[in-house]
mmCIF file of C-alpha atoms in Angstrom:
data_model
loop_
_atom_site.group_PDB
_atom_site.id
_atom_site.type_symbol
_atom_site.label_atom_id
_atom_site.label_comp_id
_atom_site.label_asym_id
_atom_site.label_seq_id
_atom_site.Cartn_x
_atom_site.Cartn_y
_atom_site.Cartn_z
ATOM 1 C CA MET F 7 15.396 -21.738 -2.216
ATOM 2 C CA SER F 8 11.769 -21.569 -3.343
ATOM 3 C CA THR F 9 8.800 -22.383 -1.117
ATOM 4 C CA SER F 10 7.980 -25.438 -3.251
ATOM 5 C CA ALA F 11 11.519 -26.776 -2.858
ATOM 6 C CA LEU F 12 11.478 -26.190 0.895
ATOM 7 C CA LEU F 13 8.119 -27.935 1.292
ATOM 8 C CA ASP F 14 9.259 -30.890 -0.825
ATOM 9 C CA ARG F 15 12.463 -31.195 1.164
ATOM 10 C CA PHE F 16 10.625 -31.128 4.492
ATOM 11 C CA ALA F 17 7.957 -33.577 3.286
ATOM 12 C CA LEU F 18 10.566 -36.048 2.025
ATOM 13 C CA ARG F 19 12.375 -35.989 5.352
ATOM 14 C CA TYR F 20 9.125 -36.318 7.283
ATOM 15 C CA ALA F 21 7.884 -39.215 5.150
ATOM 16 C CA ALA F 22 11.192 -41.092 5.424
ATOM 17 C CA GLY F 23 11.284 -40.532 9.183
ATOM 18 C CA ALA F 24 7.703 -41.782 9.632
ATOM 19 C CA ARG F 25 8.378 -44.890 7.550
ATOM 20 C CA ALA F 26 11.531 -45.745 9.530
ATOM 21 C CA LEU F 27 9.922 -45.061 12.920
ATOM 22 C CA VAL F 28 6.853 -47.238 12.264
ATOM 23 C CA GLY F 29 9.073 -50.011 10.929
ATOM 24 C CA MET F 30 11.236 -49.988 14.061
ATOM 25 C CA LEU F 31 8.230 -49.890 16.418
ATOM 26 C CA MET F 32 6.466 -52.791 14.668
ATOM 27 C CA ALA F 33 9.725 -54.779 14.635
ATOM 28 C CA VAL F 34 9.902 -54.453 18.424
ATOM 29 C CA ALA F 35 6.243 -55.501 18.844
ATOM 30 C CA ALA F 36 6.243 -58.370 16.320
ATOM 31 C CA PRO F 37 7.678 -61.234 18.487
ATOM 32 C CA PHE F 38 5.102 -60.540 21.212
ATOM 33 C CA ALA F 39 2.021 -60.869 18.937
ATOM 34 C CA ASP F 40 1.715 -64.709 19.016
ATOM 35 C CA PRO F 41 3.109 -65.353 15.512
ATOM 36 C CA PRO F 42 1.986 -68.755 14.074
ATOM 37 C CA ALA F 43 5.569 -69.734 13.193
ATOM 38 C CA GLY F 44 6.783 -68.999 16.697
ATOM 39 C CA PRO F 45 8.689 -66.088 18.229
ATOM 40 C CA ALA F 46 12.113 -67.292 17.033
ATOM 41 C CA LEU F 47 11.397 -66.938 13.304
ATOM 42 C CA CYS F 48 9.349 -63.809 13.851
ATOM 43 C CA GLY F 49 12.137 -62.360 15.996
ATOM 44 C CA ALA F 50 14.662 -62.963 13.227
ATOM 45 C CA VAL F 51 12.387 -61.222 10.723
ATOM 46 C CA ALA F 52 11.872 -58.371 13.217
ATOM 47 C CA VAL F 53 15.628 -57.903 13.586
ATOM 48 C CA VAL F 54 16.024 -57.699 9.810
ATOM 49 C CA LEU F 55 13.103 -55.244 9.577
ATOM 50 C CA PHE F 56 14.551 -53.076 12.339
ATOM 51 C CA GLY F 57 17.975 -52.990 10.723
ATOM 52 C CA TRP F 58 16.554 -52.233 7.296
ATOM 53 C CA SER F 59 14.403 -49.412 8.725
ATOM 54 C CA VAL F 60 17.503 -47.786 10.220
ATOM 55 C CA ALA F 61 19.412 -48.246 6.963
ATOM 56 C CA TYR F 62 16.429 -46.917 4.986
ATOM 57 C CA LEU F 63 16.352 -43.710 7.030
ATOM 58 C CA TYR F 64 20.090 -43.193 6.666
ATOM 59 C CA LEU F 65 20.088 -43.808 2.922
ATOM 60 C CA MET F 66 17.061 -41.594 2.293
ATOM 61 C CA ARG F 67 18.754 -38.711 4.099
ATOM 62 C CA THR F 68 22.200 -39.132 2.553
ATOM 63 C CA ARG F 69 21.317 -40.474 -0.911
ATOM 64 C CA PRO F 70 17.812 -39.238 -1.698
ATOM 65 C CA ARG F 71 18.242 -39.872 -5.436
ATOM 66 C CA ALA F 72 19.221 -43.530 -5.001
ATOM 67 C CA ARG F 73 16.588 -46.197 -5.707
ATOM 68 C CA VAL F 74 16.222 -47.102 -2.037
ATOM 69 C CA TRP F 75 12.468 -47.277 -2.467
ATOM 70 C CA VAL F 76 12.792 -50.286 -4.807
ATOM 71 C CA VAL F 77 14.439 -52.319 -2.050
ATOM 72 C CA ASP F 78 11.836 -51.112 0.441
ATOM 73 C CA VAL F 79 8.935 -52.118 -1.817
ATOM 74 C CA ALA F 80 10.476 -55.567 -2.305
ATOM 75 C CA ALA F 81 10.879 -55.933 1.464
ATOM 76 C CA MET F 82 7.250 -54.911 2.046
ATOM 77 C CA CYS F 83 5.998 -57.374 -0.560
ATOM 78 C CA ALA F 84 7.993 -60.181 1.057
ATOM 79 C CA LEU F 85 6.705 -59.208 4.492
ATOM 80 C CA CYS F 86 3.098 -59.177 3.275
ATOM 81 C CA LEU F 87 3.435 -62.596 1.612
ATOM 82 C CA ALA F 88 4.862 -64.019 4.859
ATOM 83 C CA GLN F 89 1.855 -62.955 6.939
ATOM 84 C CA PRO F 90 0.578 -66.543 7.428
ATOM 85 C CA LEU F 91 3.799 -67.215 9.353
ATOM 86 C CA LEU F 92 4.152 -63.883 11.141
ATOM 87 C CA VAL F 93 0.641 -62.686 12.072
ATOM 88 C CA ASP F 94 -2.057 -64.375 14.132
ATOM 89 C CA PRO F 95 -5.144 -64.795 11.847
ATOM 90 C CA ALA F 96 -7.419 -63.579 14.645
ATOM 91 C CA LEU F 97 -5.438 -60.330 14.922
ATOM 92 C CA LEU F 98 -5.363 -60.019 11.155
ATOM 93 C CA LEU F 99 -9.169 -60.233 10.916
ATOM 94 C CA ARG F 100 -9.520 -57.515 13.536
ATOM 95 C CA MET F 101 -7.025 -55.313 11.612
ATOM 96 C CA LEU F 102 -4.565 -55.555 14.504
ATOM 97 C CA GLY F 103 -1.699 -57.237 12.674
ATOM 98 C CA TRP F 104 1.719 -55.627 12.856
ATOM 99 C CA VAL F 105 2.569 -56.039 9.144
ATOM 100 C CA SER F 106 -0.285 -53.857 7.918
ATOM 101 C CA PRO F 107 0.953 -50.593 9.559
ATOM 102 C CA VAL F 108 4.442 -51.067 8.135
ATOM 103 C CA ALA F 109 3.161 -51.742 4.624
ATOM 104 C CA SER F 110 0.660 -48.857 4.775
ATOM 105 C CA VAL F 111 3.201 -46.280 5.930
ATOM 106 C CA ALA F 112 5.732 -47.537 3.369
ATOM 107 C CA VAL F 113 3.203 -47.050 0.563
ATOM 108 C CA VAL F 114 2.215 -43.616 1.880
ATOM 109 C CA ALA F 115 5.840 -42.455 2.171
ATOM 110 C CA LEU F 116 6.630 -43.816 -1.263
ATOM 111 C CA GLN F 117 4.264 -41.345 -2.952
ATOM 112 C CA TRP F 118 6.474 -38.464 -1.781
ATOM 113 C CA HIS F 119 9.645 -39.972 -3.227
ATOM 114 C CA VAL F 120 8.679 -41.096 -6.730
ATOM 115 C CA ARG F 121 6.577 -39.960 -9.682
ATOM 116 C CA PRO F 122 2.898 -40.935 -9.923
ATOM 117 C CA ARG F 123 3.313 -43.897 -12.298
ATOM 118 C CA PRO F 124 6.037 -45.812 -10.407
ATOM 119 C CA GLY F 125 4.293 -44.857 -7.165
ATOM 120 C CA ALA F 126 1.023 -46.382 -8.363
ATOM 121 C CA VAL F 127 2.753 -49.555 -9.623
ATOM 122 C CA ALA F 128 4.631 -50.014 -6.342
ATOM 123 C CA ALA F 129 1.481 -49.383 -4.275
ATOM 124 C CA ALA F 130 -0.430 -51.931 -6.379
ATOM 125 C CA ALA F 131 2.342 -54.510 -5.881
ATOM 126 C CA VAL F 132 2.260 -54.100 -2.097
ATOM 127 C CA CYS F 133 -1.560 -54.265 -2.048
ATOM 128 C CA VAL F 134 -1.601 -57.482 -4.127
ATOM 129 C CA ALA F 135 1.106 -59.025 -1.935
ATOM 130 C CA PHE F 136 -0.873 -58.123 1.184
ATOM 131 C CA VAL F 137 -4.097 -59.658 -0.161
ATOM 132 C CA VAL F 138 -2.320 -62.839 -1.326
ATOM 133 C CA GLY F 139 -0.444 -63.230 1.936
ATOM 134 C CA ALA F 140 -3.497 -62.587 4.111
ATOM 135 C CA SER F 141 -5.719 -64.931 2.093
ATOM 136 C CA LEU F 142 -3.185 -67.747 2.573
ATOM 137 C CA ALA F 143 -3.745 -67.570 6.323
ATOM 138 C CA PRO F 144 -6.231 -70.086 7.755
ATOM 139 C CA GLU F 145 -9.917 -69.094 7.715
ATOM 140 C CA ILE F 146 -9.322 -65.821 5.800
ATOM 141 C CA THR F 147 -10.873 -65.368 2.378
ATOM 142 C CA VAL F 148 -9.770 -63.065 -0.416
ATOM 143 C CA GLY F 149 -12.675 -60.745 0.305
ATOM 144 C CA GLN F 150 -11.704 -60.536 3.963
ATOM 145 C CA ALA F 151 -8.081 -59.907 2.970
ATOM 146 C CA LEU F 152 -9.222 -57.029 0.756
ATOM 147 C CA ALA F 153 -11.331 -55.615 3.575
ATOM 148 C CA VAL F 154 -8.710 -55.817 6.333
ATOM 149 C CA GLY F 155 -5.904 -54.162 4.424
ATOM 150 C CA GLY F 156 -5.702 -54.500 0.675
ATOM 151 C CA LEU F 157 -8.200 -51.842 -0.338
ATOM 152 C CA TRP F 158 -7.375 -49.520 2.553
ATOM 153 C CA THR F 159 -3.691 -49.556 1.624
ATOM 154 C CA ALA F 160 -4.595 -48.507 -1.914
ATOM 155 C CA VAL F 161 -6.807 -45.709 -0.580
ATOM 156 C CA GLU F 162 -3.987 -44.504 1.656
ATOM 157 C CA ALA F 163 -1.612 -44.403 -1.302
ATOM 158 C CA GLY F 164 -4.104 -42.365 -3.335
ATOM 159 C CA LEU F 165 -4.701 -39.903 -0.475
ATOM 160 C CA SER F 166 -0.970 -39.502 0.042
ATOM 161 C CA ARG F 167 -0.479 -38.711 -3.641
ATOM 162 C CA LEU F 168 -3.343 -36.200 -3.495
ATOM 163 C CA VAL F 169 -1.868 -34.451 -0.443
ATOM 164 C CA ARG F 170 1.509 -34.283 -2.167
ATOM 165 C CA ARG F 171 -0.044 -32.572 -5.190
ATOM 166 C CA LEU F 172 -1.916 -30.118 -2.955
ATOM 167 C CA VAL F 173 1.271 -29.261 -1.055
ATOM 168 C CA HIS F 174 3.176 -28.786 -4.306
ATOM 169 C CA ARG F 175 0.453 -26.541 -5.716
ATOM 170 C CA GLY F 176 0.349 -24.534 -2.494
ATOM 171 C CA GLY F 177 4.104 -24.029 -2.636
ATOM 172 C CA ALA F 178 3.925 -23.001 -6.294
ATOM 173 C CA ALA F 179 1.122 -20.530 -5.503
ATOM 174 C CA ALA F 180 3.162 -19.096 -2.620
ATOM 175 C CA ASP F 181 6.192 -18.740 -4.909
ATOM 176 C CA GLU F 182 4.069 -16.952 -7.487
ATOM 177 C CA ARG F 183 2.634 -14.537 -4.927
ATOM 178 C CA MET F 184 6.081 -13.849 -3.513
ATOM 179 C CA ALA F 185 7.452 -13.262 -7.009
ATOM 180 C CA ARG F 186 4.655 -10.775 -7.724
ATOM 181 C CA ARG F 187 5.292 -9.041 -4.413
ATOM 182 C CA PHE F 188 9.032 -8.815 -5.037
ATOM 183 C CA ALA F 189 8.372 -7.480 -8.529
ATOM 184 C CA ALA F 190 6.031 -4.844 -7.110
ATOM 185 C CA GLU F 191 8.630 -3.892 -4.497
ATOM 186 C CA ARG F 192 11.303 -3.593 -7.183
ATOM 187 C CA GLU F 193 9.024 -1.400 -9.269
ATOM 188 C CA ALA F 194 8.256 0.778 -6.248
ATOM 189 C CA GLU F 195 11.965 1.056 -5.429
ATOM 190 C CA LEU F 196 12.757 2.000 -9.007
ATOM 191 C CA ALA F 197 9.979 4.588 -8.949
ATOM 192 C CA ARG F 198 11.359 6.036 -5.707
ATOM 193 C CA ALA F 199 14.837 6.126 -7.214
ATOM 194 C CA ARG F 200 13.528 7.872 -10.322
ATOM 195 C CA ARG F 201 11.663 10.419 -8.207
ATOM 196 C CA ALA F 202 14.737 11.001 -6.061
ATOM 197 C CA GLU F 203 16.885 11.497 -9.171
ATOM 198 C CA GLN F 204 14.304 13.844 -10.631
ATOM 199 C CA ARG F 205 14.126 15.870 -7.428
ATOM 200 C CA ALA F 206 17.918 16.013 -7.272
ATOM 201 C CA HIS F 207 17.938 17.316 -10.842
ATOM 202 C CA TRP F 208 15.287 19.912 -9.999
ATOM 203 C CA ALA F 209 17.304 20.977 -6.970
ATOM 204 C CA THR F 210 20.430 21.352 -9.132
ATOM 205 C CA VAL F 211 18.530 23.426 -11.701
ATOM 206 C CA HIS F 212 17.022 25.555 -8.956
ATOM 207 C CA ASP F 213 20.374 26.151 -7.292
ATOM 208 C CA THR F 214 22.206 26.980 -10.530
ATOM 209 C CA ALA F 215 20.764 28.154 -13.811
ATOM 210 C CA ALA F 216 17.313 29.065 -12.514
ATOM 211 C CA SER F 217 18.711 31.280 -9.753
ATOM 212 C CA THR F 218 21.260 32.956 -12.021
ATOM 213 C CA LEU F 219 18.721 33.593 -14.780
ATOM 214 C CA LEU F 220 16.229 34.920 -12.245
ATOM 215 C CA MET F 221 18.759 37.447 -10.940
ATOM 216 C CA VAL F 222 19.535 38.572 -14.473
ATOM 217 C CA GLY F 223 15.875 38.741 -15.441
ATOM 218 C CA LEU F 224 14.903 40.800 -12.396
ATOM 219 C CA GLY F 225 17.782 43.199 -12.947
ATOM 220 C CA GLY F 226 19.607 42.124 -9.845
ATOM 221 C CA VAL F 227 22.893 42.078 -11.756
ATOM 222 C CA ASP F 228 24.096 44.139 -14.693
ATOM 223 C CA GLY F 229 26.468 41.517 -16.109
ATOM 224 C CA ARG F 230 29.704 43.178 -15.000
ATOM 225 C CA GLU F 231 29.920 41.669 -11.495
ATOM 226 C CA PRO F 232 33.254 39.862 -10.974
ATOM 227 C CA TRP F 233 31.587 36.847 -9.420
ATOM 228 C CA LEU F 234 29.025 36.318 -12.214
ATOM 229 C CA ARG F 235 31.433 34.607 -14.623
ATOM 230 C CA GLU F 236 32.485 32.117 -11.936
ATOM 231 C CA GLN F 237 28.854 31.557 -11.000
ATOM 232 C CA VAL F 238 27.876 30.769 -14.586
ATOM 233 C CA ALA F 239 30.839 28.390 -14.902
ATOM 234 C CA ARG F 240 29.734 26.551 -11.765
ATOM 235 C CA ASP F 241 26.153 26.381 -13.073
ATOM 236 C CA VAL F 242 27.268 24.863 -16.365
ATOM 237 C CA ALA F 243 29.485 22.319 -14.596
ATOM 238 C CA ALA F 244 26.666 21.299 -12.256
ATOM 239 C CA LEU F 245 24.155 20.892 -15.094
ATOM 240 C CA ASP F 246 26.713 18.968 -17.108
ATOM 241 C CA GLY F 247 26.812 16.382 -14.328
ATOM 242 C CA ALA F 248 30.214 17.177 -12.897
ATOM 243 C CA PRO F 249 30.886 14.464 -10.309
ATOM 244 C CA VAL F 250 30.701 15.354 -6.635
ATOM 245 C CA THR F 251 33.705 14.099 -4.735
ATOM 246 C CA ALA F 252 34.209 13.315 -1.088
ATOM 247 C CA GLY F 253 36.087 15.829 1.004
ATOM 248 C CA CYS F 254 36.712 17.425 4.365
ATOM 249 C CA LEU F 255 33.974 19.433 6.034
ATOM 250 C CA GLN F 256 36.105 22.565 6.145
ATOM 251 C CA ASP F 257 36.784 22.424 2.390
ATOM 252 C CA VAL F 258 33.101 21.881 1.591
ATOM 253 C CA VAL F 259 32.042 24.805 3.779
ATOM 254 C CA ARG F 260 34.734 27.164 2.478
ATOM 255 C CA ARG F 261 33.828 26.449 -1.153
ATOM 256 C CA ALA F 262 30.171 27.257 -0.477
ATOM 257 C CA VAL F 263 31.096 30.433 1.412
ATOM 258 C CA GLN F 264 33.433 31.603 -1.359
ATOM 259 C CA GLY F 265 30.585 31.394 -3.862
ATOM 260 C CA ALA F 266 28.179 33.427 -1.702
ATOM 261 C CA ARG F 267 26.919 36.823 -2.916
ATOM 262 C CA VAL F 268 26.951 38.301 0.579
ATOM 263 C CA PRO F 269 29.837 38.764 3.024
ATOM 264 C CA VAL F 270 30.039 35.826 5.418
ATOM 265 C CA ASP F 271 31.572 35.548 8.879
ATOM 266 C CA LEU F 272 32.858 31.983 9.010
ATOM 267 C CA GLU F 273 33.699 30.070 12.169
ATOM 268 C CA VAL F 274 34.886 26.460 11.952
ATOM 269 C CA ASP F 275 35.553 24.204 14.936
ATOM 270 C CA GLY F 276 36.775 20.719 14.040
ATOM 271 C CA ASP F 277 36.824 18.758 10.822
ATOM 272 C CA MET F 278 35.667 15.403 9.495
ATOM 273 C CA TRP F 279 35.690 13.462 6.257
ATOM 274 C CA LEU F 280 32.453 13.488 4.302
ATOM 275 C CA PRO F 281 31.532 10.894 1.657
ATOM 276 C CA ALA F 282 30.593 12.183 -1.774
ATOM 277 C CA GLY F 283 26.845 12.102 -1.141
ATOM 278 C CA ALA F 284 27.099 13.961 2.156
ATOM 279 C CA ALA F 285 29.624 16.475 0.777
ATOM 280 C CA GLY F 286 27.397 17.270 -2.203
ATOM 281 C CA ALA F 287 24.236 17.554 -0.108
ATOM 282 C CA LEU F 288 25.760 19.688 2.635
ATOM 283 C CA GLY F 289 27.608 21.950 0.224
ATOM 284 C CA GLY F 290 24.538 22.421 -1.960
ATOM 285 C CA ALA F 291 22.220 23.070 0.995
ATOM 286 C CA LEU F 292 24.685 25.553 2.492
ATOM 287 C CA ALA F 293 25.016 27.389 -0.825
ATOM 288 C CA GLU F 294 21.235 27.596 -1.137
ATOM 289 C CA GLY F 295 20.952 28.909 2.412
ATOM 290 C CA LEU F 296 23.426 31.686 1.614
ATOM 291 C CA GLU F 297 21.642 32.416 -1.659
ATOM 292 C CA ASN F 298 18.384 32.824 0.246
ATOM 293 C CA VAL F 299 20.103 35.355 2.486
ATOM 294 C CA ALA F 300 21.176 37.360 -0.559
ATOM 295 C CA ARG F 301 17.757 37.208 -2.183
ATOM 296 C CA HIS F 302 15.231 37.325 0.645
ATOM 297 C CA ALA F 303 16.768 38.298 3.979
ATOM 298 C CA GLY F 304 17.079 42.028 3.304
ATOM 299 C CA THR F 305 20.526 42.082 4.833
ATOM 300 C CA ALA F 306 23.994 42.096 3.309
ATOM 301 C CA HIS F 307 25.616 39.878 5.881
ATOM 302 C CA ALA F 308 25.483 36.230 7.039
ATOM 303 C CA GLN F 309 27.142 34.088 9.665
ATOM 304 C CA VAL F 310 28.176 30.473 9.077
ATOM 305 C CA THR F 311 29.279 28.196 11.900
ATOM 306 C CA ALA F 312 30.603 24.678 11.274
ATOM 307 C CA VAL F 313 31.111 22.412 14.288
ATOM 308 C CA VAL F 314 32.110 18.744 14.570
ATOM 309 C CA ASP F 315 30.883 17.063 17.739
ATOM 310 C CA ASP F 316 30.969 13.311 18.457
ATOM 311 C CA GLY F 317 31.169 12.350 14.789
ATOM 312 C CA ARG F 318 28.378 14.716 13.758
ATOM 313 C CA ALA F 319 28.828 17.758 11.556
ATOM 314 C CA ARG F 320 26.584 20.750 12.262
ATOM 315 C CA VAL F 321 26.612 23.748 9.949
ATOM 316 C CA THR F 322 24.429 26.746 10.752
ATOM 317 C CA VAL F 323 23.607 29.708 8.494
ATOM 318 C CA HIS F 324 22.353 32.732 10.451
ATOM 319 C CA ASP F 325 21.148 36.078 9.268
ATOM 320 C CA ALA F 326 19.589 38.945 11.179
ATOM 321 C CA GLY F 327 17.337 39.902 8.301
ATOM 322 C CA LEU F 328 13.603 40.139 7.738
ATOM 323 C CA GLY F 329 12.762 36.577 8.683
ATOM 324 C CA PHE F 330 9.570 34.763 7.666
ATOM 325 C CA ASP F 331 6.979 32.278 8.854
ATOM 326 C CA PRO F 332 8.020 28.791 7.573
ATOM 327 C CA ALA F 333 4.450 27.534 7.897
ATOM 328 C CA ARG F 334 3.251 30.126 5.382
ATOM 329 C CA VAL F 335 5.771 29.465 2.643
ATOM 330 C CA PRO F 336 3.825 28.796 -0.601
ATOM 331 C CA ALA F 337 3.858 25.198 -1.828
ATOM 332 C CA GLY F 338 5.409 26.245 -5.138
ATOM 333 C CA ARG F 339 8.526 27.658 -3.488
ATOM 334 C CA ALA F 340 11.068 24.854 -3.902
ATOM 335 C CA GLY F 341 14.182 26.405 -2.359
ATOM 336 C CA LEU F 342 13.878 25.148 1.207
ATOM 337 C CA ALA F 343 12.016 21.950 0.337
ATOM 338 C CA LEU F 344 14.156 20.670 -2.538
ATOM 339 C CA SER F 345 17.507 22.357 -2.185
ATOM 340 C CA VAL F 346 17.818 22.144 1.586
ATOM 341 C CA THR F 347 15.477 19.788 3.441
ATOM 342 C CA GLU F 348 15.078 16.959 0.927
ATOM 343 C CA ARG F 349 18.673 17.217 -0.222
ATOM 344 C CA MET F 350 19.980 16.667 3.299
ATOM 345 C CA ALA F 351 17.453 13.897 4.008
ATOM 346 C CA GLY F 352 18.498 12.104 0.826
ATOM 347 C CA ALA F 353 22.088 11.964 2.055
ATOM 348 C CA GLY F 354 21.120 10.672 5.484
ATOM 349 C CA GLY F 355 21.257 14.055 7.176
ATOM 350 C CA ARG F 356 18.790 16.614 8.430
ATOM 351 C CA ALA F 357 17.955 20.251 7.894
ATOM 352 C CA VAL F 358 16.083 22.432 10.396
ATOM 353 C CA VAL F 359 14.864 25.910 9.478
ATOM 354 C CA ARG F 360 13.911 28.345 12.248
ATOM 355 C CA SER F 361 12.655 31.813 11.467
ATOM 356 C CA ARG F 362 10.172 34.431 12.618
ATOM 357 C CA PRO F 363 9.181 37.674 10.902
ATOM 358 C CA GLY F 364 11.524 40.419 11.989
ATOM 359 C CA GLU F 365 13.875 38.108 13.883
ATOM 360 C CA GLY F 366 16.088 36.685 11.160
ATOM 361 C CA THR F 367 16.573 33.076 10.042
ATOM 362 C CA ASP F 368 18.648 30.098 11.152
ATOM 363 C CA VAL F 369 19.217 27.144 8.821
ATOM 364 C CA ARG F 370 20.905 24.225 10.635
ATOM 365 C CA LEU F 371 22.370 21.360 8.633
ATOM 366 C CA GLU F 372 23.361 18.093 10.352
ATOM 367 C CA TRP F 373 25.098 14.965 9.143
ATOM 368 C CA PRO F 374 24.788 12.158 9.975
ATOM 369 C CA ARG F 375 21.218 12.294 11.172
#
């Protein structure tokens, strides 16, 4: 629900509650205000007013679209015309009559329930009825009747309408700002998704075709290696968008190890099911770790350990090769950043690389984080 709708709903309930409450309070006080016609007649009118105020509140809450306000305006007009019988003229001149608060609050509440034109017509009818009724009381002129309630009731109606418009405009402005904010958040989320997809594509290219072509270009292979054909087939499948499926940790690890270009000592302790995203990220990061051993470690051997502990998979790639300083890796080198660290983070996991020159390298992959 929009802010404007929420504000309107709250204001309607508040206005109806205020109208009913003031009506019930004035009905209780009316017989004790020395009415000219006596407390019996005034008490009967007070009982009717009290009952109608209760019914008004109930109907406004349960049937807000019904024309309850028409009956209320008619009741207020009748009450205002009966002032010579119900209100002491001395109290009326001092603006202490009990009819005036009921009529004023009814007119104010009405502006929140109807459109401007019917609201203005109804407010004018109540004001005229108040002036006529007050001027019929002994020793009260039309001018005095206007001063003690007629004009002020009209002013109250106008102020209530103005406040309603301000509240509606404020709600509309809040809705507009929220809509702009949500649109900006959607754009930012789409941009993040596009960047993530682009980085995933770069990581795939880096892990597949770029690595294979680099080996061929540098003379690292002569084209007759038995594993090269399978490697090229995997590269083509990955670039063609072959779907990554969920699978067991052991299967994911064994597939990555089988595609390695160096001998691997594999140790697996435990197993767990990996969703497609985690299986693709962990398998790709593990393959890249083994590829880095073949290309950079200066050793022809690697160790892979896969352990499942308390619902967490930990896969470690260890080599006793040359090692390096992770802090001094050039910014343009994308292997660890894209293919390992960001790939695992994107799947909700984590990658930790530990290495020192001359002491080998450990790449630890964890999922979930």
